[in-house]
């Protein structure tokens, strides 16, 4: 019995596939004396594992014997590098549930929708600039909090995951709408006309965000 560490690669979450390996090495006598032969018929996964992890499709236990070859003689010049017996017990997990994914991204999609709704604020109103920036600032703050919570939940901050990419795409959308707001404000200061409602702008921003999100999801699912 033991507790084993695994480097969970969550880059393609929730379409991730994890191969959990427990290596068993003989490091004393060497492969010239001891080799492993797996007892495949008597090795199995406990029946209680699959009911406890319904979000995963869990493969059967696989065993593979090999010899790990040492690359050094460790300071003994007349010795030859020896090999050692190794046995690897492995199981493959494939995620089948994506409900947690929607929980982690539901807030960011709502923030994107609210940011798009800010484009419907009439730029001809006196307080439109501050109102739109207030909406965008609130959405930006919400996305940052959601990204922090998602990273803590997934537990893989060293890689750029699908959830992180969706958050970054939403941040890009909010920043683009903020730049458009500043552009409209500048045109009004110069007494130049501003189209309202600008359906081409709304449709283009929404379409670009949806397409970018679908590409990110499809790329993660493909891998």
PDB file of C-alpha atoms in Angstrom:
ATOM      1  CA  UNK A   1       0.000   0.000   0.000  1.00  0.00           C
ATOM      2  CA  UNK A   2       1.152   3.523  -0.618  1.00  0.00           C
ATOM      3  CA  UNK A   3       0.366   7.062  -1.673  1.00  0.00           C
ATOM      4  CA  UNK A   4       1.695   7.960  -5.120  1.00  0.00           C
ATOM      5  CA  UNK A   5       2.132  11.320  -6.837  1.00  0.00           C
ATOM      6  CA  UNK A   6       0.940  11.971 -10.374  1.00  0.00           C
ATOM      7  CA  UNK A   7       1.559  14.986 -12.591  1.00  0.00           C
ATOM      8  CA  UNK A   8      -1.983  15.725 -13.730  1.00  0.00           C
ATOM      9  CA  UNK A   9      -1.972  17.313 -17.189  1.00  0.00           C
ATOM     10  CA  UNK A  10      -5.125  19.455 -17.291  1.00  0.00           C
ATOM     11  CA  UNK A  11      -4.255  21.242 -20.549  1.00  0.00           C
ATOM     12  CA  UNK A  12      -7.218  19.707 -22.366  1.00  0.00           C
ATOM     13  CA  UNK A  13      -9.667  19.604 -19.466  1.00  0.00           C
ATOM     14  CA  UNK A  14     -12.529  18.541 -19.610  1.00  0.00           C
ATOM     15  CA  UNK A  15     -11.412  16.286 -22.474  1.00  0.00           C
ATOM     16  CA  UNK A  16      -8.342  15.066 -20.620  1.00  0.00           C
ATOM     17  CA  UNK A  17      -6.963  11.555 -20.529  1.00  0.00           C
ATOM     18  CA  UNK A  18      -4.729  10.549 -17.640  1.00  0.00           C
ATOM     19  CA  UNK A  19      -2.422   7.531 -17.479  1.00  0.00           C
ATOM     20  CA  UNK A  20      -1.629   6.708 -13.874  1.00  0.00           C
ATOM     21  CA  UNK A  21       1.506   4.612 -13.432  1.00  0.00           C
ATOM     22  CA  UNK A  22       2.942   2.973 -10.313  1.00  0.00           C
ATOM     23  CA  UNK A  23       6.574   1.968 -11.026  1.00  0.00           C
ATOM     24  CA  UNK A  24       8.108  -0.850  -8.978  1.00  0.00           C
ATOM     25  CA  UNK A  25      11.905  -1.072  -9.210  1.00  0.00           C
ATOM     26  CA  UNK A  26      14.481  -3.524  -7.875  1.00  0.00           C
ATOM     27  CA  UNK A  27      17.594  -1.476  -7.140  1.00  0.00           C
ATOM     28  CA  UNK A  28      19.910  -3.890  -5.333  1.00  0.00           C
ATOM     29  CA  UNK A  29      20.792  -7.075  -7.201  1.00  0.00           C
ATOM     30  CA  UNK A  30      20.366  -6.020 -10.825  1.00  0.00           C
ATOM     31  CA  UNK A  31      18.639  -7.661 -13.763  1.00  0.00           C
ATOM     32  CA  UNK A  32      21.338 -10.312 -14.072  1.00  0.00           C
ATOM     33  CA  UNK A  33      19.995 -11.791 -10.826  1.00  0.00           C
ATOM     34  CA  UNK A  34      16.370 -10.632 -10.534  1.00  0.00           C
ATOM     35  CA  UNK A  35      13.710  -9.951 -13.172  1.00  0.00           C
ATOM     36  CA  UNK A  36       9.980  -9.408 -12.724  1.00  0.00           C
ATOM     37  CA  UNK A  37       7.235 -11.461 -14.296  1.00  0.00           C
ATOM     38  CA  UNK A  38       3.771  -9.883 -13.941  1.00  0.00           C
ATOM     39  CA  UNK A  39       0.961 -11.993 -12.499  1.00  0.00           C
ATOM     40  CA  UNK A  40      -1.706 -10.671 -14.867  1.00  0.00           C
ATOM     41  CA  UNK A  41      -4.444 -13.160 -13.959  1.00  0.00           C
ATOM     42  CA  UNK A  42      -4.339 -12.354 -10.232  1.00  0.00           C
ATOM     43  CA  UNK A  43      -3.947  -8.565 -10.582  1.00  0.00           C
ATOM     44  CA  UNK A  44      -7.081  -6.423 -10.756  1.00  0.00           C
ATOM     45  CA  UNK A  45      -8.683  -3.148  -9.741  1.00  0.00           C
ATOM     46  CA  UNK A  46     -10.874  -3.101  -6.672  1.00  0.00           C
ATOM     47  CA  UNK A  47     -14.575  -3.264  -7.549  1.00  0.00           C
ATOM     48  CA  UNK A  48     -15.235  -0.191  -5.412  1.00  0.00           C
ATOM     49  CA  UNK A  49     -13.049   2.120  -7.526  1.00  0.00           C
ATOM     50  CA  UNK A  50     -15.376   2.708 -10.477  1.00  0.00           C
ATOM     51  CA  UNK A  51     -18.539   3.514  -8.430  1.00  0.00           C
ATOM     52  CA  UNK A  52     -16.528   6.073  -6.424  1.00  0.00           C
ATOM     53  CA  UNK A  53     -15.286   7.819  -9.588  1.00  0.00           C
ATOM     54  CA  UNK A  54     -18.276   7.952 -11.906  1.00  0.00           C
ATOM     55  CA  UNK A  55     -16.917  10.995 -13.749  1.00  0.00           C
ATOM     56  CA  UNK A  56     -14.161   8.814 -15.220  1.00  0.00           C
ATOM     57  CA  UNK A  57     -14.065   5.915 -17.654  1.00  0.00           C
ATOM     58  CA  UNK A  58     -11.454   3.714 -15.955  1.00  0.00           C
ATOM     59  CA  UNK A  59      -9.563   1.062 -17.891  1.00  0.00           C
ATOM     60  CA  UNK A  60      -8.532  -2.305 -16.518  1.00  0.00           C
ATOM     61  CA  UNK A  61      -5.230  -2.576 -14.701  1.00  0.00           C
ATOM     62  CA  UNK A  62      -2.299  -3.259 -17.018  1.00  0.00           C
ATOM     63  CA  UNK A  63       1.102  -4.669 -15.992  1.00  0.00           C
ATOM     64  CA  UNK A  64       4.311  -4.405 -17.955  1.00  0.00           C
ATOM     65  CA  UNK A  65       7.724  -5.760 -16.979  1.00  0.00           C
ATOM     66  CA  UNK A  66      10.947  -4.245 -18.294  1.00  0.00           C
ATOM     67  CA  UNK A  67      14.579  -3.576 -17.430  1.00  0.00           C
ATOM     68  CA  UNK A  68      15.690  -0.022 -16.663  1.00  0.00           C
ATOM     69  CA  UNK A  69      19.257   0.496 -17.845  1.00  0.00           C
ATOM     70  CA  UNK A  70      21.553   2.631 -15.723  1.00  0.00           C
ATOM     71  CA  UNK A  71      23.576   5.240 -17.635  1.00  0.00           C
ATOM     72  CA  UNK A  72      26.404   5.587 -15.096  1.00  0.00           C
ATOM     73  CA  UNK A  73      28.849   3.374 -13.235  1.00  0.00           C
ATOM     74  CA  UNK A  74      28.768   5.823 -10.319  1.00  0.00           C
ATOM     75  CA  UNK A  75      32.532   6.322 -10.084  1.00  0.00           C
ATOM     76  CA  UNK A  76      33.615   2.698 -10.638  1.00  0.00           C
ATOM     77  CA  UNK A  77      35.607   2.864 -13.891  1.00  0.00           C
ATOM     78  CA  UNK A  78      36.065  -0.874 -14.359  1.00  0.00           C
ATOM     79  CA  UNK A  79      32.388  -1.658 -13.797  1.00  0.00           C
ATOM     80  CA  UNK A  80      29.701  -1.861 -16.414  1.00  0.00           C
ATOM     81  CA  UNK A  81      26.413  -0.054 -16.030  1.00  0.00           C
ATOM     82  CA  UNK A  82      23.831  -2.596 -14.941  1.00  0.00           C
ATOM     83  CA  UNK A  83      20.136  -2.816 -15.568  1.00  0.00           C
ATOM     84  CA  UNK A  84      17.469  -3.283 -12.917  1.00  0.00           C
ATOM     85  CA  UNK A  85      14.146  -5.033 -13.001  1.00  0.00           C
ATOM     86  CA  UNK A  86      11.107  -2.784 -13.290  1.00  0.00           C
ATOM     87  CA  UNK A  87       7.386  -3.425 -13.209  1.00  0.00           C
ATOM     88  CA  UNK A  88       4.816  -0.786 -14.120  1.00  0.00           C
ATOM     89  CA  UNK A  89       1.196  -1.039 -13.007  1.00  0.00           C
ATOM     90  CA  UNK A  90      -0.922   1.396 -15.035  1.00  0.00           C
ATOM     91  CA  UNK A  91      -4.525   2.470 -15.393  1.00  0.00           C
ATOM     92  CA  UNK A  92      -5.985   4.963 -17.858  1.00  0.00           C
ATOM     93  CA  UNK A  93      -8.648   7.494 -16.880  1.00  0.00           C
ATOM     94  CA  UNK A  94     -10.802   9.260 -19.470  1.00  0.00           C
ATOM     95  CA  UNK A  95     -13.118  12.006 -18.241  1.00  0.00           C
ATOM     96  CA  UNK A  96     -16.752  11.430 -19.168  1.00  0.00           C
ATOM     97  CA  UNK A  97     -18.517  14.217 -17.232  1.00  0.00           C
ATOM     98  CA  UNK A  98     -18.206  17.905 -18.121  1.00  0.00           C
ATOM     99  CA  UNK A  99     -20.659  19.364 -15.592  1.00  0.00           C
ATOM    100  CA  UNK A 100     -17.806  20.839 -13.544  1.00  0.00           C
ATOM    101  CA  UNK A 101     -16.503  22.529 -16.691  1.00  0.00           C
ATOM    102  CA  UNK A 102     -19.783  24.400 -17.141  1.00  0.00           C
ATOM    103  CA  UNK A 103     -19.725  25.393 -13.486  1.00  0.00           C
ATOM    104  CA  UNK A 104     -16.246  26.861 -13.936  1.00  0.00           C
ATOM    105  CA  UNK A 105     -17.080  28.711 -17.161  1.00  0.00           C
ATOM    106  CA  UNK A 106     -20.723  29.707 -16.594  1.00  0.00           C
ATOM    107  CA  UNK A 107     -19.739  32.937 -14.846  1.00  0.00           C
ATOM    108  CA  UNK A 108     -17.280  33.972 -17.533  1.00  0.00           C
ATOM    109  CA  UNK A 109     -19.840  33.409 -20.293  1.00  0.00           C
ATOM    110  CA  UNK A 110     -22.291  35.561 -18.338  1.00  0.00           C
ATOM    111  CA  UNK A 111     -19.625  38.285 -18.087  1.00  0.00           C
ATOM    112  CA  UNK A 112     -19.115  38.129 -21.855  1.00  0.00           C
ATOM    113  CA  UNK A 113     -22.863  38.487 -22.432  1.00  0.00           C
ATOM    114  CA  UNK A 114     -23.068  41.508 -20.109  1.00  0.00           C
ATOM    115  CA  UNK A 115     -20.066  43.090 -21.852  1.00  0.00           C
ATOM    116  CA  UNK A 116     -21.820  42.696 -25.201  1.00  0.00           C
ATOM    117  CA  UNK A 117     -24.969  44.231 -23.737  1.00  0.00           C
ATOM    118  CA  UNK A 118     -22.909  47.319 -22.876  1.00  0.00           C
ATOM    119  CA  UNK A 119     -22.762  48.049 -26.610  1.00  0.00           C
ATOM    120  CA  UNK A 120     -26.495  48.792 -26.477  1.00  0.00           C
ATOM    121  CA  UNK A 121     -25.970  51.787 -24.175  1.00  0.00           C
ATOM    122  CA  UNK A 122     -26.746  54.873 -26.261  1.00  0.00           C
ATOM    123  CA  UNK A 123     -23.476  56.787 -26.829  1.00  0.00           C
ATOM    124  CA  UNK A 124     -25.468  59.986 -27.279  1.00  0.00           C
ATOM    125  CA  UNK A 125     -26.457  60.015 -23.604  1.00  0.00           C
ATOM    126  CA  UNK A 126     -24.319  62.217 -21.388  1.00  0.00           C
ATOM    127  CA  UNK A 127     -23.434  59.466 -18.937  1.00  0.00           C
ATOM    128  CA  UNK A 128     -22.882  56.730 -21.489  1.00  0.00           C
ATOM    129  CA  UNK A 129     -19.071  56.724 -21.157  1.00  0.00           C
ATOM    130  CA  UNK A 130     -18.980  56.232 -17.403  1.00  0.00           C
ATOM    131  CA  UNK A 131     -21.921  53.795 -17.493  1.00  0.00           C
ATOM    132  CA  UNK A 132     -20.342  51.570 -20.125  1.00  0.00           C
ATOM    133  CA  UNK A 133     -16.950  51.620 -18.427  1.00  0.00           C
ATOM    134  CA  UNK A 134     -18.631  50.740 -15.125  1.00  0.00           C
ATOM    135  CA  UNK A 135     -20.273  47.704 -16.708  1.00  0.00           C
ATOM    136  CA  UNK A 136     -16.994  46.630 -18.332  1.00  0.00           C
ATOM    137  CA  UNK A 137     -15.006  47.127 -15.117  1.00  0.00           C
ATOM    138  CA  UNK A 138     -17.481  44.950 -13.219  1.00  0.00           C
ATOM    139  CA  UNK A 139     -17.241  42.261 -15.893  1.00  0.00           C
ATOM    140  CA  UNK A 140     -13.438  42.448 -15.869  1.00  0.00           C
ATOM    141  CA  UNK A 141     -13.338  42.037 -12.103  1.00  0.00           C
ATOM    142  CA  UNK A 142     -15.728  39.096 -12.278  1.00  0.00           C
ATOM    143  CA  UNK A 143     -13.664  37.329 -14.960  1.00  0.00           C
ATOM    144  CA  UNK A 144     -10.447  37.731 -12.945  1.00  0.00           C
ATOM    145  CA  UNK A 145     -12.097  36.278  -9.851  1.00  0.00           C
ATOM    146  CA  UNK A 146     -13.547  33.423 -11.898  1.00  0.00           C
ATOM    147  CA  UNK A 147     -10.148  32.643 -13.436  1.00  0.00           C
ATOM    148  CA  UNK A 148      -8.522  32.547 -10.020  1.00  0.00           C
ATOM    149  CA  UNK A 149     -11.230  30.205  -8.691  1.00  0.00           C
ATOM    150  CA  UNK A 150     -10.926  27.982 -11.777  1.00  0.00           C
ATOM    151  CA  UNK A 151      -7.151  27.676 -11.414  1.00  0.00           C
ATOM    152  CA  UNK A 152      -7.571  26.755  -7.751  1.00  0.00           C
ATOM    153  CA  UNK A 153     -10.211  24.146  -8.610  1.00  0.00           C
ATOM    154  CA  UNK A 154      -8.287  22.557 -11.485  1.00  0.00           C
ATOM    155  CA  UNK A 155      -4.983  22.774  -9.635  1.00  0.00           C
ATOM    156  CA  UNK A 156      -2.802  23.159 -12.739  1.00  0.00           C
ATOM    157  CA  UNK A 157      -1.499  26.730 -12.826  1.00  0.00           C
ATOM    158  CA  UNK A 158       1.731  25.923 -14.677  1.00  0.00           C
ATOM    159  CA  UNK A 159      -0.052  25.163 -17.953  1.00  0.00           C
ATOM    160  CA  UNK A 160      -2.496  27.098 -20.119  1.00  0.00           C
ATOM    161  CA  UNK A 161      -5.717  25.080 -19.882  1.00  0.00           C
ATOM    162  CA  UNK A 162      -8.893  25.363 -21.939  1.00  0.00           C
ATOM    163  CA  UNK A 163     -10.634  27.075 -19.019  1.00  0.00           C
ATOM    164  CA  UNK A 164      -7.818  29.644 -18.808  1.00  0.00           C
ATOM    165  CA  UNK A 165      -7.957  30.238 -22.565  1.00  0.00           C
ATOM    166  CA  UNK A 166     -11.706  30.914 -22.403  1.00  0.00           C
ATOM    167  CA  UNK A 167     -11.131  33.404 -19.587  1.00  0.00           C
ATOM    168  CA  UNK A 168      -8.388  35.122 -21.578  1.00  0.00           C
ATOM    169  CA  UNK A 169     -10.630  35.300 -24.655  1.00  0.00           C
ATOM    170  CA  UNK A 170     -13.320  36.947 -22.523  1.00  0.00           C
ATOM    171  CA  UNK A 171     -10.787  39.441 -21.161  1.00  0.00           C
ATOM    172  CA  UNK A 172      -9.849  40.233 -24.759  1.00  0.00           C
ATOM    173  CA  UNK A 173     -13.505  40.840 -25.609  1.00  0.00           C
ATOM    174  CA  UNK A 174     -13.947  43.209 -22.663  1.00  0.00           C
ATOM    175  CA  UNK A 175     -10.783  45.133 -23.555  1.00  0.00           C
ATOM    176  CA  UNK A 176     -11.911  45.417 -27.197  1.00  0.00           C
ATOM    177  CA  UNK A 177     -15.288  46.829 -26.136  1.00  0.00           C
ATOM    178  CA  UNK A 178     -13.479  49.274 -23.821  1.00  0.00           C
ATOM    179  CA  UNK A 179     -11.352  50.449 -26.776  1.00  0.00           C
ATOM    180  CA  UNK A 180     -14.510  50.872 -28.877  1.00  0.00           C
ATOM    181  CA  UNK A 181     -16.082  52.870 -26.059  1.00  0.00           C
ATOM    182  CA  UNK A 182     -13.088  55.184 -25.934  1.00  0.00           C
ATOM    183  CA  UNK A 183     -13.245  55.590 -29.716  1.00  0.00           C
ATOM    184  CA  UNK A 184     -16.961  56.526 -29.571  1.00  0.00           C
ATOM    185  CA  UNK A 185     -16.286  58.971 -26.753  1.00  0.00           C
ATOM    186  CA  UNK A 186     -13.558  60.632 -28.803  1.00  0.00           C
ATOM    187  CA  UNK A 187     -15.792  60.982 -31.859  1.00  0.00           C
ATOM    188  CA  UNK A 188     -18.534  62.572 -29.776  1.00  0.00           C
ATOM    189  CA  UNK A 189     -16.046  65.067 -28.352  1.00  0.00           C
ATOM    190  CA  UNK A 190     -15.201  66.048 -31.915  1.00  0.00           C
ATOM    191  CA  UNK A 191     -18.931  66.338 -32.786  1.00  0.00           C
ATOM    192  CA  UNK A 192     -18.709  63.439 -35.190  1.00  0.00           C
ATOM    193  CA  UNK A 193     -21.592  61.019 -35.650  1.00  0.00           C
ATOM    194  CA  UNK A 194     -21.648  57.630 -33.935  1.00  0.00           C
ATOM    195  CA  UNK A 195     -23.845  54.892 -35.339  1.00  0.00           C
ATOM    196  CA  UNK A 196     -26.432  53.559 -32.881  1.00  0.00           C
ATOM    197  CA  UNK A 197     -27.413  50.841 -32.652  1.00  0.00           C
ATOM    198  CA  UNK A 198     -24.436  49.473 -34.547  1.00  0.00           C
ATOM    199  CA  UNK A 199     -25.632  45.982 -35.339  1.00  0.00           C
ATOM    200  CA  UNK A 200     -22.561  45.201 -37.424  1.00  0.00           C
ATOM    201  CA  UNK A 201     -20.368  45.962 -34.438  1.00  0.00           C
ATOM    202  CA  UNK A 202     -22.470  43.925 -32.016  1.00  0.00           C
ATOM    203  CA  UNK A 203     -22.740  40.991 -34.410  1.00  0.00           C
ATOM    204  CA  UNK A 204     -19.048  41.099 -35.260  1.00  0.00           C
ATOM    205  CA  UNK A 205     -17.945  41.176 -31.609  1.00  0.00           C
ATOM    206  CA  UNK A 206     -20.351  38.400 -30.587  1.00  0.00           C
ATOM    207  CA  UNK A 207     -19.512  36.286 -33.621  1.00  0.00           C
ATOM    208  CA  UNK A 208     -15.756  36.631 -33.144  1.00  0.00           C
ATOM    209  CA  UNK A 209     -16.042  35.629 -29.471  1.00  0.00           C
ATOM    210  CA  UNK A 210     -18.240  32.610 -30.215  1.00  0.00           C
ATOM    211  CA  UNK A 211     -15.981  31.430 -33.048  1.00  0.00           C
ATOM    212  CA  UNK A 212     -12.850  31.848 -30.899  1.00  0.00           C
ATOM    213  CA  UNK A 213     -14.464  29.892 -28.053  1.00  0.00           C
ATOM    214  CA  UNK A 214     -15.594  27.092 -30.372  1.00  0.00           C
ATOM    215  CA  UNK A 215     -12.098  26.833 -31.857  1.00  0.00           C
ATOM    216  CA  UNK A 216     -10.571  26.567 -28.382  1.00  0.00           C
ATOM    217  CA  UNK A 217     -13.055  23.857 -27.355  1.00  0.00           C
ATOM    218  CA  UNK A 218     -12.635  21.932 -30.610  1.00  0.00           C
ATOM    219  CA  UNK A 219      -8.840  22.067 -30.350  1.00  0.00           C
ATOM    220  CA  UNK A 220      -8.918  20.729 -26.780  1.00  0.00           C
ATOM    221  CA  UNK A 221     -11.397  17.978 -27.704  1.00  0.00           C
ATOM    222  CA  UNK A 222      -9.351  16.984 -30.764  1.00  0.00           C
ATOM    223  CA  UNK A 223      -6.239  16.364 -28.687  1.00  0.00           C
TER     224      UNK A 223
END
